[in-house]
Amino acid sequence: MTLLETLAPLLGPGALLTDPVDMAPWVRDWTGRYVSTPLAVARPATTAQVSAVVAACHATGTPVVPVSGHTGLNGGASAMGGLVLSLDRLCAIRDIDAAARTATVEAGVILSRLHDAAADHDLIFPLTFGARGSAMIGGVLSTNAGGSNVLRYGNTRDLVLGLTAVMADGRVMDLSGRLHKDNSGLNLKHLLIGAEGSLGIITAATVKLFQRPRAYATAMVAAASLPAALTLLHRMQDATGGAVEAFEYMPATYIARHLAVIAGAKAPFAHPHDVNILIEVGATAPRDATPLADGSLPVVALLQDTLAQMMDEGLVLDAVVAQTEAQRRTMWARREAAAEVMFAMQPFVDTDVALALPDVATFMAEAKRRLLILDPAATDIAVAHLGDGNVHYTACPSRDDPALIAAIREMVEDVVQDLSGSFSAEHGIGLSKLGSMTRRKDPVALDAMRAIKAALDPHNILNPGKTIPQ
Amino acid sequence: MTLLETLAPLLGPGALLTDPVDMAPWVRDWTGRYVSTPLAVARPATTAQVSAVVAACHATGTPVVPVSGHTGLNGGASAMGGLVLSLDRLCAIRDIDAAARTATVEAGVILSRLHDAAADHDLIFPLTFGARGSAMIGGVLSTNAGGSNVLRYGNTRDLVLGLTAVMADGRVMDLSGRLHKDNSGLNLKHLLIGAEGSLGIITAATVKLFQRPRAYATAMVAAASLPAALTLLHRMQDATGGAVEAFEYMPATYIARHLAVIAGAKAPFAHPHDVNILIEVGATAPRDATPLADGSLPVVALLQDTLAQMMDEGLVLDAVVAQTEAQRRTMWARREAAAEVMFAMQPFVDTDVALALPDVATFMAEAKRRLLILDPAATDIAVAHLGDGNVHYTACPSRDDPALIAAIREMVEDVVQDLSGSFSAEHGIGLSKLGSMTRRKDPVALDAMRAIKAALDPHNILNPGKTIPQ
């Protein structure tokens, strides 16, 4: 009996796709860079079915590529001849416990559905990013997704209390639960989160929910410099007890490109500035969100006072505080257009680097300096989760020359490595950064990853050829 | 050449101890339960020396037991014939970056020294517990230590940005750095933290520092019930934007034993109550810590208002808010006497369990019910980091009967398992909980741990016979 003959009855009617027309949604990802060639697409509906499918693949040595929302940027869900195991039918929100502030969800739940479900209880699942309407929990966990609210709430791994995963031999590993402390042996939860399906397939998880902020204070700020911006971040963190939810940096080049590319875009300030910051503070305390006698909100007053003080000190050059939800939305739209703004530049070399916060300014200057040595006619543009030290730096070379593009990528990674940064902050490795892993990751760490992979997946069937370079 | 002949010149004069008198400090731990029998004690002073020692042990198949402050409760530092590798001479605080709010410290730095060094910059390293004057960073990381401030700042693993470790073959793995995001492959940092030296020996780490609270609001509260206590926790978290640093539960039995055992102890309230809570809120914002016209602090007023409201609702029965630092110290002294209070009971069966927050009340009632079935004359006592669902439940059987003690331990673990809790919240496994691991941990997870251990330490030399049951 072939593998597909084994799988069909396991999955039931219509859940094993082999016709190219049926498989089309799993073939092309939204970046357009990675075309999948699946052997077939299996769509199990339960963890038990995932287990049975993986066990059958284990027995036959067939590669299994877990796919959920298919919104990754690095080709991590590319099939390359393997069986696509789509998690989209494991889509139950099993439980929301408002008192304990937890949600238990399956891997195929779309992120924005979880947002909505939490909102019904006046709670939030804080992790969010542009692809929230398509990305699913399985991929969110497998890539340890980041986004704009990491500053306050942490990366995905910080939000996960427990999970269930199917291991390479098909056995189900039960790390479920909703415990805030658990020191029972090696931490396998953190090993599976961010492993991009290379060690096990996460089928369900329990995540933390948080109180929904009652109000926001949001502003566009022109800081005098990046260090001055960090001063603003620290002052607002201290003033609010750590309630800064987002601190996003857009240099002048980004603002200019945004104005050029996006129809109807408006400049944030009357005059261009170098260091444009979108800051947002979430007010969870009633006293911060209860209007004062003049109708203003205390959390907004706090931000305004801090900005006024910093203008007096020359650390802030200009600032606009959102007075309405529409103004707030406009500020966020400017930031969330990043993918569109970047993709409008051709050719481009996009990156996703992490630096210690004080090193961001050095990185920006040094990358630009070296870029112009490689290609005097090149430009660059960036957008950054500055509060996390996470810069999406994009170089735009003057010609579409593969050797030049490779040299630029190498140059950016050199600058990052000199500053003890990371070449992958939040997007992960997948296929596209395997070379960076080989060149940049500590060789002892690489050997440890290879040893763990071989130990947990001896037949190398789980998303093989990705994440960990051979 | 024997191993010791190889090691002596590597380490230099006085750094390889073989005389029983010299080794005495490493032989007995403070619990008195675990007597070490070291082959020798090596005291390297640098990561390079640790590397050389481990490489020599790897070559000869000699077990290496890393030891730092030796304050663990589960025998994790017991030598059992192996070479004790003491990290006490790796004691440099290499760097404190006040702007980036990070500290880079070696494994032998005593926790309270790091507290003091951070305080010099008006910052805190928030992790703290009773043994802070002896415990060292290496052990803190290797056990993923918890303590009283986890509620606000997280467990140890949440506070670590980067680390350096010596692996089983002696190679140095460089996971150093001070990045808030890093998705470059499998997360080996989280695998090493809490691994109790079984996968590698952590020699240095970079940790997060935080602003020092400008003031505290601290109170002893008699809640009407455990659910009422959780209502208090949530209301204060919401009112302060998550600034509750400690939420410690002491049942009536604990208060009574504390009064009986500790000289000069005072009752928290005029009348005994069942649910006694120590709550502490840290005010980092100037507006919370700037005295009002009447001299009171806003953060204290916030706590008082919440308590007054809850008294009106019948959810709080009594409350005392600390008016002076001395009163605050007295409240904390009651909680910090837990080890003394417990050890005064003989015999006793101590535990360290984690539960989902809403399950703590069920656990307490059910454990007591089943205890009295096993031993009608038994008593129990507990103290809990209630905000984390972490209960140190201690049963006091009426006779010192090993079979009864084993049955009680089993019973507590049964109750915990029925509630999907953990038998090890913050103390780890070491030697004493190997049996619990075998009986209670998911078998697929156990197999994964064994496979990882064999992959990373094929000669089984790193702290063998602990943490992961064979």
mmCIF file of C-alpha atoms in Angstrom, chain A residues 97 99-101 143-147 150 152 155 157-158 167 171-188 190-191 193-196 198-199 211 214 234 237-242 284-288 298 302 354-359 385 387-388 390 420-429 437 441-449 451-453 455-456 467-468, chain B residues 97 99-101 143-147 150 152 155 157-158 167 171-188 190-191 193-196 198-199 211 214 234 237-242 284-288 298 302 354-359 385 387-388 390 420-429 437 441-449 451-453 455-456 467-468:
data_model
loop_
_atom_site.group_PDB
_atom_site.id
_atom_site.type_symbol
_atom_site.label_atom_id
_atom_site.label_comp_id
_atom_site.label_asym_id
_atom_site.label_seq_id
_atom_site.Cartn_x
_atom_site.Cartn_y
_atom_site.Cartn_z
ATOM 1 C CA ASP A 97 -11.260 31.336 30.533
ATOM 2 C CA ALA A 99 -11.148 34.572 35.006
ATOM 3 C CA ALA A 100 -7.798 32.867 34.415
ATOM 4 C CA ARG A 101 -7.152 35.026 31.334
ATOM 5 C CA THR A 143 8.067 30.959 14.052
ATOM 6 C CA ASN A 144 7.918 32.646 17.468
ATOM 7 C CA ALA A 145 6.312 35.590 15.702
ATOM 8 C CA GLY A 146 7.011 39.132 16.871
ATOM 9 C CA GLY A 147 5.246 42.257 15.704
ATOM 10 C CA VAL A 150 6.404 42.807 21.761
ATOM 11 C CA ARG A 152 5.018 45.400 26.345
ATOM 12 C CA ASN A 155 7.370 37.587 21.772
ATOM 13 C CA ARG A 157 7.030 32.380 23.338
ATOM 14 C CA ASP A 158 6.378 34.690 26.261
ATOM 15 C CA MET A 167 6.590 14.333 17.242
ATOM 16 C CA ARG A 171 3.507 10.227 19.084
ATOM 17 C CA VAL A 172 1.656 13.081 20.775
ATOM 18 C CA MET A 173 3.658 15.089 23.285
ATOM 19 C CA ASP A 174 1.474 16.602 25.962
ATOM 20 C CA LEU A 175 2.952 19.852 27.249
ATOM 21 C CA SER A 176 -0.506 21.296 27.723
ATOM 22 C CA GLY A 177 -1.564 23.267 30.753
ATOM 23 C CA ARG A 178 -1.906 26.815 31.903
ATOM 24 C CA LEU A 179 0.847 27.059 34.456
ATOM 25 C CA HIS A 180 2.952 30.135 35.071
ATOM 26 C CA LYS A 181 5.771 28.083 36.592
ATOM 27 C CA ASP A 182 6.907 24.621 35.583
ATOM 28 C CA ASN A 183 10.435 23.354 36.187
ATOM 29 C CA SER A 184 9.852 19.696 35.410
ATOM 30 C CA GLY A 185 12.923 18.901 33.346
ATOM 31 C CA LEU A 186 14.198 20.320 30.082
ATOM 32 C CA ASN A 187 12.014 23.056 28.650
ATOM 33 C CA LEU A 188 10.654 21.405 25.522
ATOM 34 C CA HIS A 190 10.531 26.723 24.300
ATOM 35 C CA LEU A 191 12.429 24.294 22.079
ATOM 36 C CA ILE A 193 8.330 27.292 19.744
ATOM 37 C CA GLY A 194 10.352 28.871 16.964
ATOM 38 C CA ALA A 195 11.583 25.498 15.638
ATOM 39 C CA GLU A 196 9.599 26.018 12.412
ATOM 40 C CA SER A 198 11.540 20.871 12.426
ATOM 41 C CA LEU A 199 11.148 19.021 15.732
ATOM 42 C CA GLN A 211 -6.908 43.120 29.983
ATOM 43 C CA ARG A 214 -9.254 51.224 28.140
ATOM 44 C CA HIS A 234 12.607 55.185 29.000
ATOM 45 C CA GLN A 237 8.120 53.527 30.446
ATOM 46 C CA ASP A 238 8.989 54.932 33.834
ATOM 47 C CA ALA A 239 6.073 57.362 33.871
ATOM 48 C CA THR A 240 3.563 54.664 33.024
ATOM 49 C CA GLY A 241 5.094 51.680 34.770
ATOM 50 C CA GLY A 242 5.920 49.973 31.479
ATOM 51 C CA THR A 284 -5.275 49.626 31.452
ATOM 52 C CA ALA A 285 -5.916 51.486 34.693
ATOM 53 C CA PRO A 286 -9.264 53.284 35.079
ATOM 54 C CA ARG A 287 -7.538 56.370 36.472
ATOM 55 C CA ASP A 288 -5.565 56.702 33.208
ATOM 56 C CA PRO A 298 -4.810 61.344 31.916
ATOM 57 C CA LEU A 302 1.109 62.165 30.637
ATOM 58 C CA ALA A 354 18.180 42.632 16.000
ATOM 59 C CA LEU A 355 20.564 44.855 17.905
ATOM 60 C CA ALA A 356 21.058 46.003 21.431
ATOM 61 C CA LEU A 357 19.021 49.204 21.704
ATOM 62 C CA PRO A 358 21.966 51.599 22.001
ATOM 63 C CA ASP A 359 23.538 50.052 18.867
ATOM 64 C CA HIS A 385 10.500 48.114 16.228
ATOM 65 C CA GLY A 387 11.857 49.446 21.479
ATOM 66 C CA ASP A 388 12.980 45.888 20.708
ATOM 67 C CA ASN A 390 14.543 45.139 15.702
ATOM 68 C CA SER A 420 26.781 41.230 18.369
ATOM 69 C CA GLY A 421 23.360 41.399 16.789
ATOM 70 C CA SER A 422 21.210 38.789 15.097
ATOM 71 C CA PHE A 423 20.548 38.389 11.370
ATOM 72 C CA SER A 424 17.074 37.055 12.201
ATOM 73 C CA ALA A 425 15.075 38.955 14.777
ATOM 74 C CA GLU A 426 11.507 37.821 14.193
ATOM 75 C CA HIS A 427 11.054 36.337 10.708
ATOM 76 C CA GLY A 428 12.977 33.123 11.320
ATOM 77 C CA ILE A 429 15.143 31.044 9.019
ATOM 78 C CA MET A 437 22.853 30.452 9.646
ATOM 79 C CA LYS A 441 25.624 31.333 13.828
ATOM 80 C CA ASP A 442 28.031 30.106 16.452
ATOM 81 C CA PRO A 443 29.346 26.747 15.138
ATOM 82 C CA VAL A 444 28.942 25.043 18.498
ATOM 83 C CA ALA A 445 25.296 26.147 18.574
ATOM 84 C CA LEU A 446 24.812 24.873 15.023
ATOM 85 C CA ASP A 447 26.239 21.494 15.977
ATOM 86 C CA ALA A 448 23.922 21.351 18.987
ATOM 87 C CA MET A 449 20.926 22.116 16.750
ATOM 88 C CA ALA A 451 22.376 16.898 17.137
ATOM 89 C CA ILE A 452 18.950 17.747 18.581
ATOM 90 C CA LYS A 453 17.331 17.513 15.172
ATOM 91 C CA ALA A 455 17.885 12.901 17.987
ATOM 92 C CA LEU A 456 14.232 13.930 17.734
ATOM 93 C CA THR A 467 15.909 26.094 9.666
ATOM 94 C CA ILE A 468 19.028 24.088 10.527
ATOM 95 C CA ASP B 97 24.899 49.213 31.102
ATOM 96 C CA ALA B 99 21.246 53.034 29.507
ATOM 97 C CA ALA B 100 20.452 49.635 28.005
ATOM 98 C CA ARG B 101 19.399 48.275 31.417
ATOM 99 C CA THR B 143 17.418 25.903 37.906
ATOM 100 C CA ASN B 144 15.332 28.678 36.311
ATOM 101 C CA ALA B 145 14.808 29.995 39.818
ATOM 102 C CA GLY B 146 11.522 31.641 40.757
ATOM 103 C CA GLY B 147 10.806 33.508 43.965
ATOM 104 C CA VAL B 150 7.901 36.381 39.310
ATOM 105 C CA ARG B 152 5.653 41.076 37.698
ATOM 106 C CA ASN B 155 10.963 33.561 36.014
ATOM 107 C CA ARG B 157 14.408 32.566 31.906
ATOM 108 C CA ASP B 158 12.352 35.663 31.196
ATOM 109 C CA MET B 167 29.202 21.961 26.327
ATOM 110 C CA ARG B 171 33.574 23.517 23.436
ATOM 111 C CA VAL B 172 32.257 26.961 24.324
ATOM 112 C CA MET B 173 28.820 27.813 22.973
ATOM 113 C CA ASP B 174 28.397 31.533 22.439
ATOM 114 C CA LEU B 175 24.773 32.565 22.888
ATOM 115 C CA SER B 176 25.834 35.869 24.366
ATOM 116 C CA GLY B 177 24.273 39.168 23.473
ATOM 117 C CA ARG B 178 21.642 41.541 24.733
ATOM 118 C CA LEU B 179 18.969 41.176 22.124
ATOM 119 C CA HIS B 180 15.253 41.304 22.808
ATOM 120 C CA LYS B 181 14.448 39.346 19.668
ATOM 121 C CA ASP B 182 16.444 36.535 18.108
ATOM 122 C CA ASN B 183 14.886 33.863 15.899
ATOM 123 C CA SER B 184 18.072 32.322 14.559
ATOM 124 C CA GLY B 185 17.249 28.640 14.789
ATOM 125 C CA LEU B 186 16.362 26.440 17.756
ATOM 126 C CA ASN B 187 16.244 28.285 21.040
ATOM 127 C CA LEU B 188 19.196 26.762 22.874
ATOM 128 C CA HIS B 190 15.870 28.326 26.917
ATOM 129 C CA LEU B 191 17.003 24.698 26.667
ATOM 130 C CA ILE B 193 18.199 27.498 31.361
ATOM 131 C CA GLY B 194 16.590 25.112 33.821
ATOM 132 C CA ALA B 195 18.555 22.093 32.536
ATOM 133 C CA GLU B 196 20.394 21.839 35.875
ATOM 134 C CA SER B 198 22.772 18.371 32.345
ATOM 135 C CA LEU B 199 23.383 19.796 28.857
ATOM 136 C CA GLN B 211 13.928 50.664 37.049
ATOM 137 C CA ARG B 214 10.246 54.576 43.817
ATOM 138 C CA HIS B 234 -6.920 41.256 39.144
ATOM 139 C CA GLN B 237 -3.271 44.584 38.373
ATOM 140 C CA ASP B 238 -5.816 46.507 36.339
ATOM 141 C CA ALA B 239 -5.671 49.584 38.553
ATOM 142 C CA THR B 240 -1.888 49.765 38.375
ATOM 143 C CA GLY B 241 -1.270 48.473 34.868
ATOM 144 C CA GLY B 242 0.350 45.288 36.150
ATOM 145 C CA THR B 284 7.849 53.036 39.222
ATOM 146 C CA ALA B 285 6.011 56.127 37.995
ATOM 147 C CA PRO B 286 6.805 59.438 39.701
ATOM 148 C CA ARG B 287 3.097 60.296 39.910
ATOM 149 C CA ASP B 288 2.541 57.157 42.041
ATOM 150 C CA PRO B 298 -0.857 57.775 45.503
ATOM 151 C CA LEU B 302 -4.891 53.186 45.225
ATOM 152 C CA ALA B 354 2.091 24.694 40.222
ATOM 153 C CA LEU B 355 -1.564 25.015 39.353
ATOM 154 C CA ALA B 356 -3.728 27.168 37.177
ATOM 155 C CA LEU B 357 -4.749 30.077 39.404
ATOM 156 C CA PRO B 358 -8.421 29.152 39.716
ATOM 157 C CA ASP B 359 -7.441 25.596 40.769
ATOM 158 C CA HIS B 385 3.121 32.490 45.430
ATOM 159 C CA GLY B 387 -0.213 35.101 41.803
ATOM 160 C CA ASP B 388 1.793 32.402 39.994
ATOM 161 C CA ASN B 390 2.753 28.124 42.943
ATOM 162 C CA SER B 420 -3.166 19.398 35.120
ATOM 163 C CA GLY B 421 -0.624 20.979 37.419
ATOM 164 C CA SER B 422 3.109 20.454 37.820
ATOM 165 C CA PHE B 423 4.891 18.601 40.629
ATOM 166 C CA SER B 424 7.837 20.984 40.224
ATOM 167 C CA ALA B 425 7.046 24.664 39.930
ATOM 168 C CA GLU B 426 10.315 26.391 40.756
ATOM 169 C CA HIS B 427 12.665 24.095 42.683
ATOM 170 C CA GLY B 428 13.517 21.764 39.810
ATOM 171 C CA ILE B 429 14.249 18.045 39.762
ATOM 172 C CA MET B 437 9.505 12.719 36.707
ATOM 173 C CA LYS B 441 5.883 13.532 33.218
ATOM 174 C CA ASP B 442 4.445 12.833 29.821
ATOM 175 C CA PRO B 443 6.345 9.752 28.510
ATOM 176 C CA VAL B 444 6.836 11.292 25.072
ATOM 177 C CA ALA B 445 8.387 14.361 26.703
ATOM 178 C CA LEU B 446 10.628 12.127 28.823
ATOM 179 C CA ASP B 447 11.809 10.300 25.729
ATOM 180 C CA ALA B 448 12.545 13.607 24.022
ATOM 181 C CA MET B 449 14.580 14.745 27.037
ATOM 182 C CA ALA B 451 17.236 11.804 23.317
ATOM 183 C CA ILE B 452 18.423 15.401 23.694
ATOM 184 C CA LYS B 453 20.628 14.481 26.633
ATOM 185 C CA ALA B 455 22.710 13.825 21.657
ATOM 186 C CA LEU B 456 24.409 16.685 23.507
ATOM 187 C CA THR B 467 17.063 15.837 36.201
ATOM 188 C CA ILE B 468 16.217 13.302 33.475
#
